[in-house]
């Protein structure tokens, strides 16, 4: 009888020990979940700031009345490219005029209105939209019109803008010839600073 009691007590003790061993990791996990690690503000900002300047694009949309599918898409793309050139021309003018206010020493003529007109004309003559592509096609609710959304990488757009602004400025003598290299460098830096603001503006 005593032997049976001793055996049962030993078994109970062993079971108690095994339970306490099992509970230890669970308790540790519970304490971790109750006190989660709080990320620092810097980490939060870094994780939130995922957009890069390379992801910015110039975009435009062209439309065409639906005749045959292939013709409508071609017309929509053509109209979209025309509008994309206008977007680039408008941005070039705006950048040039705002840059002039900060850096008039690069300009030989203060007539920015005439310079702007010449930039617009230059874009209409011949502009290569390097890297542009259709990002989406869509149909109107009535299905009688095709739309083509076009995108162009931001820096490819800048190449076109810089080329027109510098060439037009040199030919029309709007820019001082001896300052053109400096203008090119500082205009690029100004462009980058303006576009980076798009990444930090609240939505």
mmCIF file with all atom_site columns, C-alpha atoms in Angstrom:
data_model
loop_
_atom_site.group_PDB
_atom_site.id
_atom_site.type_symbol
_atom_site.label_atom_id
_atom_site.label_alt_id
_atom_site.label_comp_id
_atom_site.label_asym_id
_atom_site.label_entity_id
_atom_site.label_seq_id
_atom_site.pdbx_PDB_ins_code
_atom_site.Cartn_x
_atom_site.Cartn_y
_atom_site.Cartn_z
_atom_site.occupancy
_atom_site.B_iso_or_equiv
_atom_site.pdbx_formal_charge
_atom_site.auth_seq_id
_atom_site.auth_comp_id
_atom_site.auth_asym_id
_atom_site.auth_atom_id
_atom_site.pdbx_PDB_model_num
ATOM 1   C CA . UNK A 1 1   ? 0.000   0.000  0.000   1.00 0.00 ? 1   UNK A CA 1
ATOM 2   C CA . UNK A 1 2   ? 2.782   2.410  0.931   1.00 0.00 ? 2   UNK A CA 1
ATOM 3   C CA . UNK A 1 3   ? 4.551   1.518  -2.317  1.00 0.00 ? 3   UNK A CA 1
ATOM 4   C CA . UNK A 1 4   ? 1.453   2.418  -4.366  1.00 0.00 ? 4   UNK A CA 1
ATOM 5   C CA . UNK A 1 5   ? 1.146   5.783  -2.566  1.00 0.00 ? 5   UNK A CA 1
ATOM 6   C CA . UNK A 1 6   ? 4.817   6.574  -3.183  1.00 0.00 ? 6   UNK A CA 1
ATOM 7   C CA . UNK A 1 7   ? 4.516   5.703  -6.878  1.00 0.00 ? 7   UNK A CA 1
ATOM 8   C CA . UNK A 1 8   ? 1.405   7.882  -7.338  1.00 0.00 ? 8   UNK A CA 1
ATOM 9   C CA . UNK A 1 9   ? 3.057   10.841 -5.524  1.00 0.00 ? 9   UNK A CA 1
ATOM 10  C CA . UNK A 1 10  ? 6.168   10.495 -7.703  1.00 0.00 ? 10  UNK A CA 1
ATOM 11  C CA . UNK A 1 11  ? 4.022   10.525 -10.851 1.00 0.00 ? 11  UNK A CA 1
ATOM 12  C CA . UNK A 1 12  ? 2.157   13.626 -9.665  1.00 0.00 ? 12  UNK A CA 1
ATOM 13  C CA . UNK A 1 13  ? 5.449   15.436 -9.000  1.00 0.00 ? 13  UNK A CA 1
ATOM 14  C CA . UNK A 1 14  ? 6.783   14.534 -12.446 1.00 0.00 ? 14  UNK A CA 1
ATOM 15  C CA . UNK A 1 15  ? 3.597   15.790 -14.121 1.00 0.00 ? 15  UNK A CA 1
ATOM 16  C CA . UNK A 1 16  ? 3.821   19.061 -12.193 1.00 0.00 ? 16  UNK A CA 1
ATOM 17  C CA . UNK A 1 17  ? 7.402   19.613 -13.333 1.00 0.00 ? 17  UNK A CA 1
ATOM 18  C CA . UNK A 1 18  ? 6.546   18.929 -16.961 1.00 0.00 ? 18  UNK A CA 1
ATOM 19  C CA . UNK A 1 19  ? 3.634   21.434 -16.787 1.00 0.00 ? 19  UNK A CA 1
ATOM 20  C CA . UNK A 1 20  ? 5.883   24.143 -15.381 1.00 0.00 ? 20  UNK A CA 1
ATOM 21  C CA . UNK A 1 21  ? 8.398   23.494 -18.161 1.00 0.00 ? 21  UNK A CA 1
ATOM 22  C CA . UNK A 1 22  ? 5.684   23.783 -20.783 1.00 0.00 ? 22  UNK A CA 1
ATOM 23  C CA . UNK A 1 23  ? 4.370   27.057 -19.393 1.00 0.00 ? 23  UNK A CA 1
ATOM 24  C CA . UNK A 1 24  ? 7.700   28.879 -19.403 1.00 0.00 ? 24  UNK A CA 1
ATOM 25  C CA . UNK A 1 25  ? 8.002   29.613 -23.186 1.00 0.00 ? 25  UNK A CA 1
ATOM 26  C CA . UNK A 1 26  ? 4.302   30.462 -23.384 1.00 0.00 ? 26  UNK A CA 1
ATOM 27  C CA . UNK A 1 27  ? 4.656   32.976 -20.588 1.00 0.00 ? 27  UNK A CA 1
ATOM 28  C CA . UNK A 1 28  ? 7.699   34.480 -22.313 1.00 0.00 ? 28  UNK A CA 1
ATOM 29  C CA . UNK A 1 29  ? 5.745   34.874 -25.547 1.00 0.00 ? 29  UNK A CA 1
ATOM 30  C CA . UNK A 1 30  ? 2.881   36.448 -23.646 1.00 0.00 ? 30  UNK A CA 1
ATOM 31  C CA . UNK A 1 31  ? 5.157   39.010 -21.995 1.00 0.00 ? 31  UNK A CA 1
ATOM 32  C CA . UNK A 1 32  ? 6.671   39.866 -25.393 1.00 0.00 ? 32  UNK A CA 1
ATOM 33  C CA . UNK A 1 33  ? 3.242   40.462 -26.901 1.00 0.00 ? 33  UNK A CA 1
ATOM 34  C CA . UNK A 1 34  ? 2.193   42.587 -23.945 1.00 0.00 ? 34  UNK A CA 1
ATOM 35  C CA . UNK A 1 35  ? 5.303   44.794 -24.331 1.00 0.00 ? 35  UNK A CA 1
ATOM 36  C CA . UNK A 1 36  ? 5.923   45.134 -28.106 1.00 0.00 ? 36  UNK A CA 1
ATOM 37  C CA . UNK A 1 37  ? 8.989   47.000 -29.311 1.00 0.00 ? 37  UNK A CA 1
ATOM 38  C CA . UNK A 1 38  ? 8.023   50.513 -30.390 1.00 0.00 ? 38  UNK A CA 1
ATOM 39  C CA . UNK A 1 39  ? 9.778   51.632 -33.611 1.00 0.00 ? 39  UNK A CA 1
ATOM 40  C CA . UNK A 1 40  ? 11.621  54.935 -33.466 1.00 0.00 ? 40  UNK A CA 1
ATOM 41  C CA . UNK A 1 41  ? 10.342  57.994 -35.328 1.00 0.00 ? 41  UNK A CA 1
ATOM 42  C CA . UNK A 1 42  ? 13.267  57.732 -37.741 1.00 0.00 ? 42  UNK A CA 1
ATOM 43  C CA . UNK A 1 43  ? 12.331  54.145 -38.596 1.00 0.00 ? 43  UNK A CA 1
ATOM 44  C CA . UNK A 1 44  ? 8.716   55.167 -39.134 1.00 0.00 ? 44  UNK A CA 1
ATOM 45  C CA . UNK A 1 45  ? 9.751   57.991 -41.444 1.00 0.00 ? 45  UNK A CA 1
ATOM 46  C CA . UNK A 1 46  ? 12.098  55.742 -43.404 1.00 0.00 ? 46  UNK A CA 1
ATOM 47  C CA . UNK A 1 47  ? 9.457   53.077 -43.861 1.00 0.00 ? 47  UNK A CA 1
ATOM 48  C CA . UNK A 1 48  ? 6.868   55.652 -44.923 1.00 0.00 ? 48  UNK A CA 1
ATOM 49  C CA . UNK A 1 49  ? 9.171   57.375 -47.407 1.00 0.00 ? 49  UNK A CA 1
ATOM 50  C CA . UNK A 1 50  ? 9.133   54.603 -50.020 1.00 0.00 ? 50  UNK A CA 1
ATOM 51  C CA . UNK A 1 51  ? 8.479   56.785 -53.068 1.00 0.00 ? 51  UNK A CA 1
ATOM 52  C CA . UNK A 1 52  ? 11.559  57.615 -55.110 1.00 0.00 ? 52  UNK A CA 1
ATOM 53  C CA . UNK A 1 53  ? 12.003  60.378 -57.642 1.00 0.00 ? 53  UNK A CA 1
ATOM 54  C CA . UNK A 1 54  ? 12.460  57.747 -60.368 1.00 0.00 ? 54  UNK A CA 1
ATOM 55  C CA . UNK A 1 55  ? 8.841   56.750 -59.831 1.00 0.00 ? 55  UNK A CA 1
ATOM 56  C CA . UNK A 1 56  ? 7.551   60.189 -60.826 1.00 0.00 ? 56  UNK A CA 1
ATOM 57  C CA . UNK A 1 57  ? 6.369   60.518 -64.421 1.00 0.00 ? 57  UNK A CA 1
ATOM 58  C CA . UNK A 1 58  ? 4.999   63.028 -66.868 1.00 0.00 ? 58  UNK A CA 1
ATOM 59  C CA . UNK A 1 59  ? 1.639   61.823 -68.110 1.00 0.00 ? 59  UNK A CA 1
ATOM 60  C CA . UNK A 1 60  ? -1.131  62.747 -70.531 1.00 0.00 ? 60  UNK A CA 1
ATOM 61  C CA . UNK A 1 61  ? -4.248  61.198 -72.036 1.00 0.00 ? 61  UNK A CA 1
ATOM 62  C CA . UNK A 1 62  ? -5.302  61.144 -75.672 1.00 0.00 ? 62  UNK A CA 1
ATOM 63  C CA . UNK A 1 63  ? -8.728  60.240 -77.037 1.00 0.00 ? 63  UNK A CA 1
ATOM 64  C CA . UNK A 1 64  ? -10.066 59.082 -80.393 1.00 0.00 ? 64  UNK A CA 1
ATOM 65  C CA . UNK A 1 65  ? -13.552 58.261 -81.659 1.00 0.00 ? 65  UNK A CA 1
ATOM 66  C CA . UNK A 1 66  ? -13.800 54.539 -82.173 1.00 0.00 ? 66  UNK A CA 1
ATOM 67  C CA . UNK A 1 67  ? -13.752 53.468 -85.826 1.00 0.00 ? 67  UNK A CA 1
ATOM 68  C CA . UNK A 1 68  ? -11.687 50.329 -85.863 1.00 0.00 ? 68  UNK A CA 1
ATOM 69  C CA . UNK A 1 69  ? -9.824  49.253 -82.772 1.00 0.00 ? 69  UNK A CA 1
ATOM 70  C CA . UNK A 1 70  ? -6.306  49.594 -84.195 1.00 0.00 ? 70  UNK A CA 1
ATOM 71  C CA . UNK A 1 71  ? -6.952  52.998 -85.805 1.00 0.00 ? 71  UNK A CA 1
ATOM 72  C CA . UNK A 1 72  ? -8.602  54.344 -82.666 1.00 0.00 ? 72  UNK A CA 1
ATOM 73  C CA . UNK A 1 73  ? -5.678  53.270 -80.495 1.00 0.00 ? 73  UNK A CA 1
ATOM 74  C CA . UNK A 1 74  ? -3.165  54.823 -82.879 1.00 0.00 ? 74  UNK A CA 1
ATOM 75  C CA . UNK A 1 75  ? -5.074  58.111 -82.899 1.00 0.00 ? 75  UNK A CA 1
ATOM 76  C CA . UNK A 1 76  ? -5.445  58.076 -79.115 1.00 0.00 ? 76  UNK A CA 1
ATOM 77  C CA . UNK A 1 77  ? -1.702  57.520 -78.713 1.00 0.00 ? 77  UNK A CA 1
ATOM 78  C CA . UNK A 1 78  ? -0.933  60.320 -81.195 1.00 0.00 ? 78  UNK A CA 1
ATOM 79  C CA . UNK A 1 79  ? -3.222  62.735 -79.335 1.00 0.00 ? 79  UNK A CA 1
ATOM 80  C CA . UNK A 1 80  ? -1.685  61.650 -76.050 1.00 0.00 ? 80  UNK A CA 1
ATOM 81  C CA . UNK A 1 81  ? 1.816   62.366 -77.319 1.00 0.00 ? 81  UNK A CA 1
ATOM 82  C CA . UNK A 1 82  ? 0.738   65.835 -78.473 1.00 0.00 ? 82  UNK A CA 1
ATOM 83  C CA . UNK A 1 83  ? -0.638  66.520 -75.013 1.00 0.00 ? 83  UNK A CA 1
ATOM 84  C CA . UNK A 1 84  ? 2.474   65.098 -73.375 1.00 0.00 ? 84  UNK A CA 1
ATOM 85  C CA . UNK A 1 85  ? 4.621   67.532 -75.388 1.00 0.00 ? 85  UNK A CA 1
ATOM 86  C CA . UNK A 1 86  ? 2.375   70.357 -74.182 1.00 0.00 ? 86  UNK A CA 1
ATOM 87  C CA . UNK A 1 87  ? 2.806   69.167 -70.580 1.00 0.00 ? 87  UNK A CA 1
ATOM 88  C CA . UNK A 1 88  ? 6.590   69.256 -70.998 1.00 0.00 ? 88  UNK A CA 1
ATOM 89  C CA . UNK A 1 89  ? 6.480   72.689 -72.662 1.00 0.00 ? 89  UNK A CA 1
ATOM 90  C CA . UNK A 1 90  ? 4.312   74.128 -69.885 1.00 0.00 ? 90  UNK A CA 1
ATOM 91  C CA . UNK A 1 91  ? 6.621   72.717 -67.217 1.00 0.00 ? 91  UNK A CA 1
ATOM 92  C CA . UNK A 1 92  ? 9.704   74.048 -69.043 1.00 0.00 ? 92  UNK A CA 1
ATOM 93  C CA . UNK A 1 93  ? 8.216   77.564 -69.150 1.00 0.00 ? 93  UNK A CA 1
ATOM 94  C CA . UNK A 1 94  ? 7.177   77.474 -65.508 1.00 0.00 ? 94  UNK A CA 1
ATOM 95  C CA . UNK A 1 95  ? 10.600  76.224 -64.399 1.00 0.00 ? 95  UNK A CA 1
ATOM 96  C CA . UNK A 1 96  ? 12.446  78.807 -66.515 1.00 0.00 ? 96  UNK A CA 1
ATOM 97  C CA . UNK A 1 97  ? 10.360  81.703 -65.213 1.00 0.00 ? 97  UNK A CA 1
ATOM 98  C CA . UNK A 1 98  ? 10.639  80.705 -61.558 1.00 0.00 ? 98  UNK A CA 1
ATOM 99  C CA . UNK A 1 99  ? 14.378  79.989 -61.985 1.00 0.00 ? 99  UNK A CA 1
ATOM 100 C CA . UNK A 1 100 ? 14.854  83.473 -63.484 1.00 0.00 ? 100 UNK A CA 1
ATOM 101 C CA . UNK A 1 101 ? 13.394  85.122 -60.372 1.00 0.00 ? 101 UNK A CA 1
ATOM 102 C CA . UNK A 1 102 ? 16.025  83.424 -58.235 1.00 0.00 ? 102 UNK A CA 1
ATOM 103 C CA . UNK A 1 103 ? 18.963  83.580 -60.667 1.00 0.00 ? 103 UNK A CA 1
ATOM 104 C CA . UNK A 1 104 ? 18.675  86.574 -63.054 1.00 0.00 ? 104 UNK A CA 1
ATOM 105 C CA . UNK A 1 105 ? 22.469  86.683 -63.459 1.00 0.00 ? 105 UNK A CA 1
ATOM 106 C CA . UNK A 1 106 ? 22.329  83.825 -66.020 1.00 0.00 ? 106 UNK A CA 1
ATOM 107 C CA . UNK A 1 107 ? 20.007  85.723 -68.361 1.00 0.00 ? 107 UNK A CA 1
ATOM 108 C CA . UNK A 1 108 ? 21.109  88.174 -71.036 1.00 0.00 ? 108 UNK A CA 1
ATOM 109 C CA . UNK A 1 109 ? 17.546  89.366 -71.746 1.00 0.00 ? 109 UNK A CA 1
ATOM 110 C CA . UNK A 1 110 ? 14.978  89.899 -68.997 1.00 0.00 ? 110 UNK A CA 1
ATOM 111 C CA . UNK A 1 111 ? 12.096  89.246 -71.435 1.00 0.00 ? 111 UNK A CA 1
ATOM 112 C CA . UNK A 1 112 ? 10.932  85.927 -70.004 1.00 0.00 ? 112 UNK A CA 1
ATOM 113 C CA . UNK A 1 113 ? 7.572   86.199 -71.808 1.00 0.00 ? 113 UNK A CA 1
ATOM 114 C CA . UNK A 1 114 ? 9.291   86.105 -75.201 1.00 0.00 ? 114 UNK A CA 1
ATOM 115 C CA . UNK A 1 115 ? 11.628  83.343 -73.994 1.00 0.00 ? 115 UNK A CA 1
ATOM 116 C CA . UNK A 1 116 ? 8.558   81.346 -72.908 1.00 0.00 ? 116 UNK A CA 1
ATOM 117 C CA . UNK A 1 117 ? 6.934   81.817 -76.316 1.00 0.00 ? 117 UNK A CA 1
ATOM 118 C CA . UNK A 1 118 ? 10.072  80.577 -78.081 1.00 0.00 ? 118 UNK A CA 1
ATOM 119 C CA . UNK A 1 119 ? 10.224  77.528 -75.785 1.00 0.00 ? 119 UNK A CA 1
ATOM 120 C CA . UNK A 1 120 ? 6.609   76.645 -76.645 1.00 0.00 ? 120 UNK A CA 1
ATOM 121 C CA . UNK A 1 121 ? 7.358   76.991 -80.358 1.00 0.00 ? 121 UNK A CA 1
ATOM 122 C CA . UNK A 1 122 ? 10.490  74.840 -80.095 1.00 0.00 ? 122 UNK A CA 1
ATOM 123 C CA . UNK A 1 123 ? 8.565   72.023 -78.418 1.00 0.00 ? 123 UNK A CA 1
ATOM 124 C CA . UNK A 1 124 ? 5.961   72.043 -81.191 1.00 0.00 ? 124 UNK A CA 1
ATOM 125 C CA . UNK A 1 125 ? 8.588   71.764 -83.951 1.00 0.00 ? 125 UNK A CA 1
ATOM 126 C CA . UNK A 1 126 ? 10.254  68.495 -82.975 1.00 0.00 ? 126 UNK A CA 1
ATOM 127 C CA . UNK A 1 127 ? 10.353  66.719 -79.668 1.00 0.00 ? 127 UNK A CA 1
ATOM 128 C CA . UNK A 1 128 ? 11.413  63.119 -79.119 1.00 0.00 ? 128 UNK A CA 1
ATOM 129 C CA . UNK A 1 129 ? 9.564   61.572 -76.207 1.00 0.00 ? 129 UNK A CA 1
ATOM 130 C CA . UNK A 1 130 ? 12.267  59.182 -75.109 1.00 0.00 ? 130 UNK A CA 1
ATOM 131 C CA . UNK A 1 131 ? 10.929  56.323 -73.002 1.00 0.00 ? 131 UNK A CA 1
ATOM 132 C CA . UNK A 1 132 ? 7.267   57.257 -73.324 1.00 0.00 ? 132 UNK A CA 1
ATOM 133 C CA . UNK A 1 133 ? 4.763   54.406 -73.394 1.00 0.00 ? 133 UNK A CA 1
ATOM 134 C CA . UNK A 1 134 ? 1.057   53.685 -73.085 1.00 0.00 ? 134 UNK A CA 1
ATOM 135 C CA . UNK A 1 135 ? 0.290   52.731 -69.511 1.00 0.00 ? 135 UNK A CA 1
ATOM 136 C CA . UNK A 1 136 ? -3.415  52.026 -70.013 1.00 0.00 ? 136 UNK A CA 1
ATOM 137 C CA . UNK A 1 137 ? -6.163  51.830 -72.625 1.00 0.00 ? 137 UNK A CA 1
ATOM 138 C CA . UNK A 1 138 ? -9.811  52.406 -71.799 1.00 0.00 ? 138 UNK A CA 1
ATOM 139 C CA . UNK A 1 139 ? -13.214 52.873 -73.439 1.00 0.00 ? 139 UNK A CA 1
ATOM 140 C CA . UNK A 1 140 ? -15.888 55.460 -72.761 1.00 0.00 ? 140 UNK A CA 1
ATOM 141 C CA . UNK A 1 141 ? -19.121 54.225 -71.099 1.00 0.00 ? 141 UNK A CA 1
ATOM 142 C CA . UNK A 1 142 ? -20.803 54.366 -74.530 1.00 0.00 ? 142 UNK A CA 1
ATOM 143 C CA . UNK A 1 143 ? -17.877 52.411 -76.006 1.00 0.00 ? 143 UNK A CA 1
ATOM 144 C CA . UNK A 1 144 ? -17.544 54.899 -78.860 1.00 0.00 ? 144 UNK A CA 1
ATOM 145 C CA . UNK A 1 145 ? -14.238 56.456 -77.736 1.00 0.00 ? 145 UNK A CA 1
ATOM 146 C CA . UNK A 1 146 ? -10.831 54.949 -77.007 1.00 0.00 ? 146 UNK A CA 1
ATOM 147 C CA . UNK A 1 147 ? -8.503  56.564 -74.452 1.00 0.00 ? 147 UNK A CA 1
ATOM 148 C CA . UNK A 1 148 ? -4.769  56.022 -74.183 1.00 0.00 ? 148 UNK A CA 1
ATOM 149 C CA . UNK A 1 149 ? -2.892  57.056 -71.033 1.00 0.00 ? 149 UNK A CA 1
ATOM 150 C CA . UNK A 1 150 ? 0.766   57.792 -71.720 1.00 0.00 ? 150 UNK A CA 1
ATOM 151 C CA . UNK A 1 151 ? 3.642   58.011 -69.262 1.00 0.00 ? 151 UNK A CA 1
ATOM 152 C CA . UNK A 1 152 ? 7.210   59.231 -69.582 1.00 0.00 ? 152 UNK A CA 1
ATOM 153 C CA . UNK A 1 153 ? 9.917   58.877 -66.921 1.00 0.00 ? 153 UNK A CA 1
ATOM 154 C CA . UNK A 1 154 ? 10.587  62.137 -65.103 1.00 0.00 ? 154 UNK A CA 1
ATOM 155 C CA . UNK A 1 155 ? 14.283  62.358 -65.999 1.00 0.00 ? 155 UNK A CA 1
ATOM 156 C CA . UNK A 1 156 ? 13.603  61.607 -69.667 1.00 0.00 ? 156 UNK A CA 1
ATOM 157 C CA . UNK A 1 157 ? 11.211  64.519 -69.565 1.00 0.00 ? 157 UNK A CA 1
ATOM 158 C CA . UNK A 1 158 ? 13.918  66.657 -68.010 1.00 0.00 ? 158 UNK A CA 1
ATOM 159 C CA . UNK A 1 159 ? 16.322  65.808 -70.854 1.00 0.00 ? 159 UNK A CA 1
ATOM 160 C CA . UNK A 1 160 ? 13.784  67.172 -73.353 1.00 0.00 ? 160 UNK A CA 1
ATOM 161 C CA . UNK A 1 161 ? 13.152  70.275 -71.215 1.00 0.00 ? 161 UNK A CA 1
ATOM 162 C CA . UNK A 1 162 ? 16.833  71.082 -70.714 1.00 0.00 ? 162 UNK A CA 1
ATOM 163 C CA . UNK A 1 163 ? 17.615  70.602 -74.410 1.00 0.00 ? 163 UNK A CA 1
ATOM 164 C CA . UNK A 1 164 ? 14.885  73.024 -75.522 1.00 0.00 ? 164 UNK A CA 1
ATOM 165 C CA . UNK A 1 165 ? 15.519  75.618 -72.809 1.00 0.00 ? 165 UNK A CA 1
ATOM 166 C CA . UNK A 1 166 ? 19.294  75.716 -73.341 1.00 0.00 ? 166 UNK A CA 1
ATOM 167 C CA . UNK A 1 167 ? 19.176  75.654 -77.157 1.00 0.00 ? 167 UNK A CA 1
ATOM 168 C CA . UNK A 1 168 ? 16.403  78.265 -77.319 1.00 0.00 ? 168 UNK A CA 1
ATOM 169 C CA . UNK A 1 169 ? 18.197  80.404 -74.750 1.00 0.00 ? 169 UNK A CA 1
ATOM 170 C CA . UNK A 1 170 ? 21.447  80.268 -76.693 1.00 0.00 ? 170 UNK A CA 1
ATOM 171 C CA . UNK A 1 171 ? 19.963  80.864 -80.161 1.00 0.00 ? 171 UNK A CA 1
ATOM 172 C CA . UNK A 1 172 ? 17.697  83.686 -78.986 1.00 0.00 ? 172 UNK A CA 1
ATOM 173 C CA . UNK A 1 173 ? 20.448  85.136 -76.792 1.00 0.00 ? 173 UNK A CA 1
ATOM 174 C CA . UNK A 1 174 ? 18.242  84.935 -73.727 1.00 0.00 ? 174 UNK A CA 1
ATOM 175 C CA . UNK A 1 175 ? 21.097  83.291 -71.818 1.00 0.00 ? 175 UNK A CA 1
ATOM 176 C CA . UNK A 1 176 ? 24.592  84.687 -71.363 1.00 0.00 ? 176 UNK A CA 1
ATOM 177 C CA . UNK A 1 177 ? 26.892  82.524 -73.546 1.00 0.00 ? 177 UNK A CA 1
ATOM 178 C CA . UNK A 1 178 ? 29.660  82.416 -70.931 1.00 0.00 ? 178 UNK A CA 1
ATOM 179 C CA . UNK A 1 179 ? 27.185  81.246 -68.243 1.00 0.00 ? 179 UNK A CA 1
ATOM 180 C CA . UNK A 1 180 ? 25.429  78.444 -70.155 1.00 0.00 ? 180 UNK A CA 1
ATOM 181 C CA . UNK A 1 181 ? 27.394  75.602 -68.515 1.00 0.00 ? 181 UNK A CA 1
ATOM 182 C CA . UNK A 1 182 ? 26.664  77.019 -65.074 1.00 0.00 ? 182 UNK A CA 1
ATOM 183 C CA . UNK A 1 183 ? 23.044  77.575 -66.051 1.00 0.00 ? 183 UNK A CA 1
ATOM 184 C CA . UNK A 1 184 ? 22.713  73.945 -67.158 1.00 0.00 ? 184 UNK A CA 1
ATOM 185 C CA . UNK A 1 185 ? 24.116  72.646 -63.849 1.00 0.00 ? 185 UNK A CA 1
ATOM 186 C CA . UNK A 1 186 ? 22.071  74.926 -61.609 1.00 0.00 ? 186 UNK A CA 1
ATOM 187 C CA . UNK A 1 187 ? 18.886  74.513 -63.654 1.00 0.00 ? 187 UNK A CA 1
ATOM 188 C CA . UNK A 1 188 ? 19.212  70.743 -63.193 1.00 0.00 ? 188 UNK A CA 1
ATOM 189 C CA . UNK A 1 189 ? 19.637  71.160 -59.422 1.00 0.00 ? 189 UNK A CA 1
ATOM 190 C CA . UNK A 1 190 ? 16.622  73.478 -59.325 1.00 0.00 ? 190 UNK A CA 1
ATOM 191 C CA . UNK A 1 191 ? 14.519  70.979 -61.273 1.00 0.00 ? 191 UNK A CA 1
ATOM 192 C CA . UNK A 1 192 ? 15.449  68.183 -58.859 1.00 0.00 ? 192 UNK A CA 1
ATOM 193 C CA . UNK A 1 193 ? 14.630  70.312 -55.837 1.00 0.00 ? 193 UNK A CA 1
ATOM 194 C CA . UNK A 1 194 ? 11.203  71.220 -57.255 1.00 0.00 ? 194 UNK A CA 1
ATOM 195 C CA . UNK A 1 195 ? 10.316  67.635 -58.122 1.00 0.00 ? 195 UNK A CA 1
ATOM 196 C CA . UNK A 1 196 ? 11.463  66.288 -54.760 1.00 0.00 ? 196 UNK A CA 1
ATOM 197 C CA . UNK A 1 197 ? 8.832   68.522 -53.184 1.00 0.00 ? 197 UNK A CA 1
ATOM 198 C CA . UNK A 1 198 ? 6.241   66.320 -54.876 1.00 0.00 ? 198 UNK A CA 1
ATOM 199 C CA . UNK A 1 199 ? 7.467   63.410 -52.759 1.00 0.00 ? 199 UNK A CA 1
ATOM 200 C CA . UNK A 1 200 ? 7.111   65.268 -49.475 1.00 0.00 ? 200 UNK A CA 1
ATOM 201 C CA . UNK A 1 201 ? 3.843   67.151 -50.008 1.00 0.00 ? 201 UNK A CA 1
ATOM 202 C CA . UNK A 1 202 ? 0.988   65.748 -47.885 1.00 0.00 ? 202 UNK A CA 1
ATOM 203 C CA . UNK A 1 203 ? -1.587  63.849 -49.897 1.00 0.00 ? 203 UNK A CA 1
#
